[in-house]
C-alpha cells in the first residue's frame, strides 16, 4: 500500500509525519481554549470532537466529547476501525465532506498539545537485549550482565502513572539519596547523573481479567507513543536493591502527544529477533508483533546546537509489547483501558545506537562529544532532549512527532517547595 | 479520653470494633441495591449518603453522593473534621437527631461491603525490621539479610492498583514462571508457595506536587486499613532480580472495608523504634507518627477450625507511613487522592508474631501446626486468611473489622480463562 492522498496537501508531502495513512490521536487546544480530541493530518490537527458534535462522525454515541481518548479505546476494536475508516473517507482527496471538515482544521504550529489519554497505570519493562547487557555490565560486571531470568521473562516493574507528562513539559532535576562507593553514609542532594531512556510506549485499549494470550494481548493494544523514562542513575544505584527502581524513575516520564494506532503501524510488523533460548509456549509470538520504527535522540544544550546522539530502531527489542502484556497478566493481574507499557530502553549494538546517556558515556567514563565542542556524561540543566521516530513506507512515513523535554535546575531546598 | 456513649447501644459494648470514637468510612449495599457511603457504629452501618441527601449532614456541597470516599478526602482536613464532629453529634447519647438518623441504620450483618475508595496508585513498602531480616536471611543469608540502604530509606516499590480488592473477595491461586534451583529452565505452573503478608495500608487523602516534609505527609493521610499483600513466593524468587517483585504481587491485595481515620487513631500515636543509624534530616519524624494497633492473623483450612497464627503490633514498623510518603515524594513524584501505601509486612521478634507463612514456616522448612493436627508451609486451596486489628483505649476499642480472603484453586488452563 502506498500513500493515501488527502485534500490536505501538506499531508501528501514526502517525509511528512502525518499523512492520511497515519491519523494519530491527540488532545489539543488553541489560544488557551478547552482541550479536545484531534487527529493530525499534514501540518494540521482536525478537531474530531467538533466533527462528532456536528454529526459528521457517528460512533454510536458521544465518545469524543471528553479531552482524552479513553472512551474511544474502551469502545473497542470495531469502533477503532470505524473511526479510522470514516476519517479516511472525510480526508481523502475528492471527499464530499471537505467543505464540512475544513473549518475544523487548525495549524499544528498554533496547537498546544495535552496528554492524549488518562494513564491508568504505568509499567516499565527491561526488554532490550543490548541495553540489558550494557547496564548489567556496568552495575554487575559483564559476566553477570544478563540476569538468569532475562531470556525467559520480559522483566518489568510497576512505575508511577502520576509522573507521566506530555512532550514539552519541563522536567525538574530531582533530589534523592545518593551514596558514593567510598562514603560511609548517603547524602540527600540533587541527582548528579540524571538521564533519559529511549523507549516506545504501548497503550492498552481494552480491559482484561485473568491471563490473556499473546494473540489477545496484541489485539488489546490501541497504539504506541515515543516515551522518555527519565532516570536518576545515582538514586537508582543506591535504592534499587532488593525491590527495584522507585524514586529514580518517579520524577517524570514524557510521552509524545500523538497516539499512533496499531492499524497505522500494521504494514511495519516485524518479528522479534531469534530466541537465544526457547521461550515457554505461553510467551511465544503467534506472528510478528514488533514494528520497524526508526528512532533518533537529539540533544541540545541551553543556547547550543542540536546533536543527533542516537539512531536505532524499535525492532531491536527482544520482547514485543504483546508478549509483555501477556506476561503482565500471568498472575491474573487485571489490566485497564489506559494502562501504559514502556518497552524498556532501546539500544542497538553500536555505540551510536545506545538509548541512554549511561550507555553512551559508559557510566560517565567516556564523555560524549556534542556539536560545538561540548561534552556530556549525563544531562545538565538546560539540556533539551528530543526523540523523533517513524516507520518508512512506500512513499509515505508513519511519524510520531516529537517527544521533547528540557531539564531545569533542582530546587535549592525541595522540602514543601511544590513543583 | 474514654468511651463516647452513643444511643446505638451496641456501640457502647466492651470490645466493640465500632464505638462512637471510631466512625470508620465504608461503602455498603443492602440486598443488592446501589452501593453508598456509610459509617460503622456498633452493630450497624449508618447511611451517611442518605443523611446528606436529607440535609442532616452539610459539607458545603454533595460529597457523599458517590459510592467512594475520594470526594470527601479531596475536600481536605477541615471537611474531615467537620464530618467527624457532625457525626459525633448525631450519634451521641441524647442527640436531638436520633429520630431523623435512626431510619438510616442498617445491620452490619445484612450489609455487603464494597471497596471504600477508588485506588489511584498502590505502593508497597518493606519497612518492618524483623520481616526484612527474616526474608533477607532466607533469600540472601543472614550476613546479607539487611540491604545496605535499609536503615536509610523506607524501601518501596510500586504495586498494581487494579489488583486491590475488598475483604471477602476470593483470591485465585496464580500461575507463574517458577524455577527450582536444580532445574535448568523455568516452568509455567500454578504457584506452590502462595502466601499472605500482614500489613497496614495508609490512604493518601490529599494530592501533592513536589517533595513534602514528613509533617505535611502525616497531614495528607486520611486513614488506615488492614492490608493483605498476597504473594507468590516461588514466582517472586525467580522474577525479582534485578527490578523487584512484579507478577508475584499482582494477583490480589485485599483491604479491610472500613477506613479508620487518622482522627480516630490520634490517641494511639507512638514513636517509631530507636534508630540503629541516624536518619537523614528530611526523614526524621517531628513527633510520634506510628500507632499501637494490635494485629492478629487467623487461618482456617476448608472445613477446618480456625487458628490464630500471628499476634503482633503495627508499632513494630521501623518507618511510619508519614516517613514513607515523604520518601515517596523526594524525586518530585506527584501524589494523588486515593493513593494506597502498604506498610510492608509486620513481624514481631518472636516466631508467633511473624506476618507471613514464609517466615512462620521458615521457607517451608518448619511447617506450622494448626488446630486439629493440620500443618501448613504455605497456603492451600480453600484456606481462609483473616486479619483482625484494633487499638485499645480506656474503655473502648478502635477496631478495623476483618480483612478476609479465601484461596481458591488455580485455573486448569489459565490462558484466556478470565477471572
CSV table of C-alpha atoms in Angstrom, one decimal, chain A residues 120-126 140 147-150 152-163 172-177 184-188 209-214 216 236 238-252 280 282-283 324 326-336 339 341 414-419, chain B residues 120-126 140 147-150 152-163 172-177 184-188 209-214 216 236 238-252 280 282-283 324 326-336 339 341 414-419:
chain,number,residue,atom,x,y,z
A,120,UNK,CA,-4.5,4.2,34.4
A,121,UNK,CA,-1.3,2.6,35.5
A,122,UNK,CA,2.2,2.6,34.1
A,123,UNK,CA,4.6,-0.4,33.8
A,124,UNK,CA,8.1,-0.2,32.5
A,125,UNK,CA,9.9,-3.1,31.0
A,126,UNK,CA,13.6,-4.0,30.5
A,140,UNK,CA,27.3,-6.1,38.0
A,147,UNK,CA,20.2,-11.9,34.8
A,148,UNK,CA,19.3,-15.6,34.7
A,149,UNK,CA,15.6,-14.8,34.1
A,150,UNK,CA,16.2,-12.3,31.3
A,152,UNK,CA,12.7,-16.3,29.9
A,153,UNK,CA,10.6,-13.3,31.1
A,154,UNK,CA,10.1,-9.8,29.8
A,155,UNK,CA,11.2,-8.3,33.1
A,156,UNK,CA,9.0,-5.4,34.2
A,157,UNK,CA,8.3,-3.3,37.2
A,158,UNK,CA,5.4,-1.0,38.0
A,159,UNK,CA,6.1,2.7,37.5
A,160,UNK,CA,4.2,5.7,38.6
A,161,UNK,CA,1.3,6.8,36.4
A,162,UNK,CA,1.1,10.2,38.2
A,163,UNK,CA,4.5,11.2,36.8
A,172,UNK,CA,13.0,19.4,37.2
A,173,UNK,CA,16.1,17.7,38.3
A,174,UNK,CA,15.2,15.6,41.3
A,175,UNK,CA,16.8,15.3,44.7
A,176,UNK,CA,17.4,11.9,46.1
A,177,UNK,CA,19.5,9.8,48.4
A,184,UNK,CA,30.1,5.6,54.8
A,185,UNK,CA,26.6,7.1,54.6
A,186,UNK,CA,24.3,8.5,52.0
A,187,UNK,CA,23.6,12.2,51.4
A,188,UNK,CA,20.4,13.9,50.3
A,209,UNK,CA,-9.4,-10.0,33.9
A,210,UNK,CA,-7.2,-13.1,34.2
A,211,UNK,CA,-4.4,-14.1,31.9
A,212,UNK,CA,-4.5,-13.3,28.3
A,213,UNK,CA,-2.7,-15.0,25.4
A,214,UNK,CA,-0.1,-13.1,23.4
A,216,UNK,CA,-5.3,-11.5,22.5
A,236,UNK,CA,18.8,4.2,41.3
A,238,UNK,CA,21.6,3.2,45.9
A,239,UNK,CA,17.9,2.4,46.1
A,240,UNK,CA,17.3,-0.5,43.6
A,241,UNK,CA,18.4,-3.5,45.7
A,242,UNK,CA,16.4,-5.5,46.5
A,243,UNK,CA,13.0,-4.3,45.3
A,244,UNK,CA,13.8,-2.4,42.1
A,245,UNK,CA,13.8,1.2,41.0
A,246,UNK,CA,11.5,3.6,42.8
A,247,UNK,CA,12.3,7.3,43.2
A,248,UNK,CA,14.9,7.1,40.5
A,249,UNK,CA,12.1,6.7,37.9
A,250,UNK,CA,9.3,8.8,39.5
A,251,UNK,CA,10.3,12.3,38.6
A,252,UNK,CA,8.7,12.2,35.2
A,280,UNK,CA,7.8,-21.1,27.2
A,282,UNK,CA,2.6,-19.1,26.5
A,283,UNK,CA,5.1,-16.3,25.6
A,324,UNK,CA,5.0,-8.0,27.7
A,326,UNK,CA,0.7,-11.4,28.2
A,327,UNK,CA,3.4,-11.7,30.9
A,328,UNK,CA,1.8,-8.9,32.8
A,329,UNK,CA,-1.4,-10.9,33.2
A,330,UNK,CA,0.1,-14.3,34.1
A,331,UNK,CA,-0.7,-13.8,37.8
A,332,UNK,CA,-4.3,-12.8,36.9
A,333,UNK,CA,-3.4,-9.1,37.2
A,334,UNK,CA,-6.4,-7.1,35.8
A,335,UNK,CA,-5.5,-4.7,33.0
A,336,UNK,CA,-7.4,-1.5,32.3
A,339,UNK,CA,-2.6,1.3,31.0
A,341,UNK,CA,3.6,-0.1,29.0
A,414,UNK,CA,13.0,20.9,47.8
A,415,UNK,CA,11.0,20.3,51.0
A,416,UNK,CA,7.5,21.6,50.6
A,417,UNK,CA,8.7,23.7,47.6
A,418,UNK,CA,6.0,22.3,45.3
A,419,UNK,CA,6.7,21.7,41.6
B,120,UNK,CA,-5.3,5.8,42.5
B,121,UNK,CA,-2.0,4.0,42.7
B,122,UNK,CA,-0.6,1.4,45.1
B,123,UNK,CA,2.8,1.4,46.6
B,124,UNK,CA,4.1,-1.3,48.9
B,125,UNK,CA,6.9,-0.8,51.4
B,126,UNK,CA,9.4,-3.1,53.1
B,140,UNK,CA,20.5,-14.0,50.8
B,147,UNK,CA,20.4,-4.5,52.4
B,148,UNK,CA,22.9,-1.6,52.9
B,149,UNK,CA,20.2,1.0,52.2
B,150,UNK,CA,17.6,-0.4,54.5
B,152,UNK,CA,18.5,4.9,55.5
B,153,UNK,CA,15.4,4.6,53.2
B,154,UNK,CA,11.9,3.2,53.7
B,155,UNK,CA,12.4,0.8,50.7
B,156,UNK,CA,9.3,0.7,48.5
B,157,UNK,CA,8.2,-0.4,45.1
B,158,UNK,CA,5.1,0.4,43.0
B,159,UNK,CA,2.4,-2.2,43.1
B,160,UNK,CA,-0.7,-2.7,41.0
B,161,UNK,CA,-3.8,-0.7,41.9
B,162,UNK,CA,-6.0,-2.7,39.7
B,163,UNK,CA,-5.4,-5.8,41.8
B,172,UNK,CA,-7.5,-17.4,42.8
B,173,UNK,CA,-4.1,-19.1,43.1
B,174,UNK,CA,-2.0,-17.6,40.3
B,175,UNK,CA,0.1,-19.3,37.7
B,176,UNK,CA,3.6,-18.0,37.1
B,177,UNK,CA,7.1,-18.8,36.0
B,184,UNK,CA,17.9,-25.9,34.1
B,185,UNK,CA,14.9,-23.9,32.9
B,186,UNK,CA,11.7,-22.5,34.4
B,187,UNK,CA,8.3,-24.0,34.0
B,188,UNK,CA,4.9,-22.3,33.9
B,209,UNK,CA,3.3,18.1,43.7
B,210,UNK,CA,7.0,18.1,44.6
B,211,UNK,CA,8.5,16.9,47.8
B,212,UNK,CA,6.6,17.1,51.0
B,213,UNK,CA,8.0,17.1,54.6
B,214,UNK,CA,7.3,14.2,57.0
B,216,UNK,CA,3.0,17.5,55.9
B,236,UNK,CA,9.0,-13.8,43.3
B,238,UNK,CA,12.6,-16.2,40.0
B,239,UNK,CA,11.5,-12.8,38.9
B,240,UNK,CA,12.6,-10.3,41.4
B,241,UNK,CA,16.2,-9.7,40.3
B,242,UNK,CA,17.1,-7.1,39.3
B,243,UNK,CA,13.9,-4.9,39.1
B,244,UNK,CA,11.9,-6.1,42.0
B,245,UNK,CA,8.6,-8.1,42.6
B,246,UNK,CA,6.1,-7.9,39.7
B,247,UNK,CA,3.7,-10.7,39.0
B,248,UNK,CA,4.4,-12.3,42.4
B,249,UNK,CA,2.4,-9.4,43.9
B,250,UNK,CA,-0.2,-8.7,41.2
B,251,UNK,CA,-2.8,-11.4,41.8
B,252,UNK,CA,-4.6,-9.5,44.6
B,280,UNK,CA,19.0,12.0,57.2
B,282,UNK,CA,14.4,15.1,55.9
B,283,UNK,CA,13.2,11.7,57.0
B,324,UNK,CA,7.2,6.5,53.6
B,326,UNK,CA,7.8,11.8,52.4
B,327,UNK,CA,10.3,9.4,50.8
B,328,UNK,CA,7.9,8.7,48.0
B,329,UNK,CA,7.9,12.4,47.0
B,330,UNK,CA,11.7,13.0,47.2
B,331,UNK,CA,12.0,12.7,43.4
B,332,UNK,CA,9.1,15.2,42.9
B,333,UNK,CA,6.7,12.3,42.3
B,334,UNK,CA,3.1,13.7,42.4
B,335,UNK,CA,0.8,12.0,44.8
B,336,UNK,CA,-3.0,11.8,44.4
B,339,UNK,CA,-3.0,6.5,46.7
B,341,UNK,CA,0.6,2.8,50.8
B,414,UNK,CA,-5.3,-20.0,32.7
B,415,UNK,CA,-4.8,-18.7,29.1
B,416,UNK,CA,-7.8,-16.5,28.2
B,417,UNK,CA,-9.8,-18.2,31.0
B,418,UNK,CA,-10.9,-14.9,32.6
B,419,UNK,CA,-11.1,-14.5,36.3
